[in-house]
Amino acid sequence: MNKLTQFVPCLLFLLSLTALGQKRPLTPADYDRWQSVRSEKIANDGRWIAYQIDPQEGDGRLEVTSTGPAASRTRFVFNRGYMAQFTPDSKFLVMRLKVPVADTRKAKLKKKKPDEMPKDSLLVLNLATGKSTKLPNVKSFAFGKDAGSWLAVLQERKADAPKAVSRSVSQKDTLTPLPPVSTTTVATSRGAAKKPKGDDLTLLNMADGTAKTVRYVSNVVMSDNGQAVFYSKESASDSLKAGDKSVPGVFLFSTTNGQTTLVDTSSTRRIYKGLAVDKAGKQLTWMASADSAGSDVKVFALYYKNLAPVAPVKGKRTKTAAPPTPFTVIADTLTTTLPKGWSVNEYREPRFADDGKRLYFSTSPIAPKPVKDTLTPDDEKVKMDVWSWTDSRLQPMQQKRLKEEKERGFLTVYDLPTGKVTLLASREVPTVAFDEKVQTRYLLGLSDLPYQVQSSWDPGHTDLYLIDTQTGEKKRIANDIMASSPKLSPAGKYAYWFDERDSLWRAWAIADGKRIDLTRGLPSKFFDEEHDTPNLPGAYGSAGWTTGDRYLWLYDRYDIWQVDPTGAEKPLNLTAGWGRKNKIRLRRADIDNDDERPTRRSTDSAIDPKAQLFLTGIWESDKATGILTSKNGLAVAEPRVLARSNHRYFGLNKAKNAPVMTFYRGNYQEPINLFQTDTTLASPVQLTRTNPQQDSIRWGSVELVNWVGTNGTRLEGLLFKPEGFDASKKYPMLTYFYERNAETLNDYRAPAPSRSTINIPYCVSNGYLVFVPDIVYTAGQPGPNAYDCVVPGVLSLLEKGFVDRNRLGIQGQSWGGYQTAYIITRTNLFRAAEAGAAVANMTSAYGGIRWETGVSRAFQYEKTQSRIGGTLWDKPMNYIENSPLFFANRIETPLMLMHNDADGAVPWYQGIELFSALRRLNKPVWMVVYNGEGHNLTQRHNAKDLSIRMYQFFDYYLKDAPMPIWMKEGRTSVEKDRGEMKY
């Protein structure tokens, strides 16, 4: 019977249920169409909102809606739209259009090469008229971040024929493409015809529809004010003349006058990259190297040009401004600005500071030419590694970081007013954090070099340096600290960090040259109060600095504190202790409608204390969340609740120039949707309704449950119940766990194929109870801790009478998989267990390698999640007593394992050890191995396969379903080679 024949009766059954108005259970066929809403954008003027609605598999859509009264709203829908951006003036929306999934699949089936695969398109929507312009084969696009109406679109060149701009059918022909530049193929010195490299650049004026096409472009950038488009062109030939428009070089297109200027070219073949333009569009920089086809090492130089006209000589009449200054060579192999044997690093793009006074770039030693042995056949060449006890990093980590080390650059600065080049980073201090938005003299340097050997078992140590950008001088301000994300304050007055060794927030006052203990003596804990691993606890974090670096806002578990780094004012609890009093975790909401979130930069954005303060809150008692506000941050005040319910609120966002806000909301029973509101949150409007099909599906509910562990600890967990739950009936129950999850009570959980764990909505919809207990740990006993928390929780639910004692399953992945394997060595309570990527033998796993990073596994047993708290030779019995393998003979529970052969976190041999032991003991055990997959499945078709097998396994033991063929017969290598799946 083929799959289609099997599917027809199921389809007819589902249709009959729908016809009768009955709800049905989830099936694997539901996964693909399940939707999520994301990537919302608000126009600066607050008049438009755009967002994506995408299924898990298939074509999504982008919706755009106006924000006026409901009766007069305008709405656009674009199939396959994504990566949408509003222009700064809020007049246009630019988006990419994905290739239809069906087209991509067809191309894959035809084994098309990457450059032959169908490409995305670009669509520009005029929000006032509703007309759209579409451009094919888009690679990238850019427009002015702060102003301007021009759009620069780089399109993959398919042929030498001029590429026209395509339009929507409904749009009037308002575009006037200018003639493309010459596309003549030139002859090389050897006489062979070679085509110039590069793609097509379309310069589109969105305001009037005019466009210009430039051929063979390799790189393009645009100034933030939208006035300068800076691009480079390359050629494969060195015989082109300067008068030929196909000549390689860098060019500037001015959007103010429509003129193109040749900035730099050369009679020899050149490679151009690293183009950058300052915010004002008046300063340019670029890197260039000779395009020597046979060269093993390319050496780049950095060039600079100031477009501002030279001021006229005083007292001399001039009718026109003086011509722009010629370009300057900032750094190359002939200048003395860099150490001997150094050059510009090609792998890090130069960047102008926001004030236009500095240019940051990277330099590095010129790589030696690779040694080529042309006299020895490949099969005779020695391939080996040398592991030395003096290596700063283990060989596997060196291999993982090989590309990073080969491309390593050292931050260098060019001071534009003085023309001085200063090397900031060095071999001793290789990392320098900088942000082009911060205009300060000093930067923060970090070095873990003295601690790299011990980082294999004790990571996190570092030294902090203050680096003078004018002289390059480095001053160590903190020695051997374990710091969480050291940063500079926005105005550059302080370096600050949380020191885990004594749980204090500290700062370094740059002007005074002294260290400040910011939180010493405060009546609150700024470290994680629930920390339960053998290492030091981290901080709750900071909200950031107020303008001018006047105050630093810090979080304790519940409240926000304001600290004056000068000590002139006493620290204040800005939220008046209201959070701790009510057990509500308060955090400042970042409502900056900017793609460059502060977390992606080396400094925090300054907080305006006069502005309205928005907060998010989590109520610990019932796990409800909400949005709160305070008038501003200038005085101590209890926050006011704007919204609170048994939902998860997140993603609060605000228009830049209007009181229009959006947020996401959902819970287990309500899919996540996007809402529009104003700064009062008084009347939120739901913009989306995702997953309406859920109304016809048996869903269920979730509740918070409590019990006492074997060790007397009060514990929390989640219990998911099927829809129509009847306490007088007996239900099969699956137990799943990973650390603590009670706080996720109000999270939405979408049906999806399993990457490694059970899908809770699927299980509940198909008649299972699902229990998710929290686990609290002590050092040295992770296995017994899991048993002491999980088993009493299950027993407490059995006492309620609605759980079938003979139909209990347990499942976990990774750390949860290890604990699942351990628990079934201690109890026969469970009738079936599934463990994914489980450590079976801590003694053999301890000294291994996490192959995905190349680091030793020792640190996680001594310091982090595995929680042994000592070495194998210091605590050998802890390693043995916590290892399921040593007690495999006690296991009576049928066990399904998943351990993939490319797992880079938990070595594959751990699964093999446990499987081999149980097989020898003649215990029922199966192990599924997905070839080429890592710790969790990444390929969706494999996830779908695992979902089928895992639920077949549990249904067989807990629901008396027929045993699937793969459990009964296995799957031989011959059957695999023939492509037989065997379900």
mmCIF file with all atom_site columns, C-alpha atoms in Angstrom, residues 44 49 246 292 404 579 621 752 805 862 866 869:
data_model
loop_
_atom_site.group_PDB
_atom_site.id
_atom_site.type_symbol
_atom_site.label_atom_id
_atom_site.label_alt_id
_atom_site.label_comp_id
_atom_site.label_asym_id
_atom_site.label_entity_id
_atom_site.label_seq_id
_atom_site.pdbx_PDB_ins_code
_atom_site.Cartn_x
_atom_site.Cartn_y
_atom_site.Cartn_z
_atom_site.occupancy
_atom_site.B_iso_or_equiv
_atom_site.pdbx_formal_charge
_atom_site.auth_seq_id
_atom_site.auth_comp_id
_atom_site.auth_asym_id
_atom_site.auth_atom_id
_atom_site.pdbx_PDB_model_num
ATOM 1  C CA . ASN A 1 44  ? 8.834  56.977 10.993  1.00 0.00 ? 44  ASN A CA 1
ATOM 2  C CA . ILE A 1 49  ? 3.023  49.194 9.606   1.00 0.00 ? 49  ILE A CA 1
ATOM 3  C CA . SER A 1 246 ? 34.073 49.777 -18.643 1.00 0.00 ? 246 SER A CA 1
ATOM 4  C CA . SER A 1 292 ? 47.179 39.338 -10.211 1.00 0.00 ? 292 SER A CA 1
ATOM 5  C CA . GLU A 1 404 ? 39.406 33.580 11.807  1.00 0.00 ? 404 GLU A CA 1
ATOM 6  C CA . GLY A 1 579 ? 9.003  44.891 41.874  1.00 0.00 ? 579 GLY A CA 1
ATOM 7  C CA . SER A 1 621 ? 3.345  33.997 41.233  1.00 0.00 ? 621 SER A CA 1
ATOM 8  C CA . ALA A 1 752 ? 6.237  21.608 14.347  1.00 0.00 ? 752 ALA A CA 1
ATOM 9  C CA . ARG A 1 805 ? 0.177  4.643  36.031  1.00 0.00 ? 805 ARG A CA 1
ATOM 10 C CA . GLU A 1 862 ? 33.675 21.304 36.411  1.00 0.00 ? 862 GLU A CA 1
ATOM 11 C CA . SER A 1 866 ? 26.963 19.102 34.139  1.00 0.00 ? 866 SER A CA 1
ATOM 12 C CA . GLY A 1 869 ? 32.178 20.768 40.345  1.00 0.00 ? 869 GLY A CA 1
#
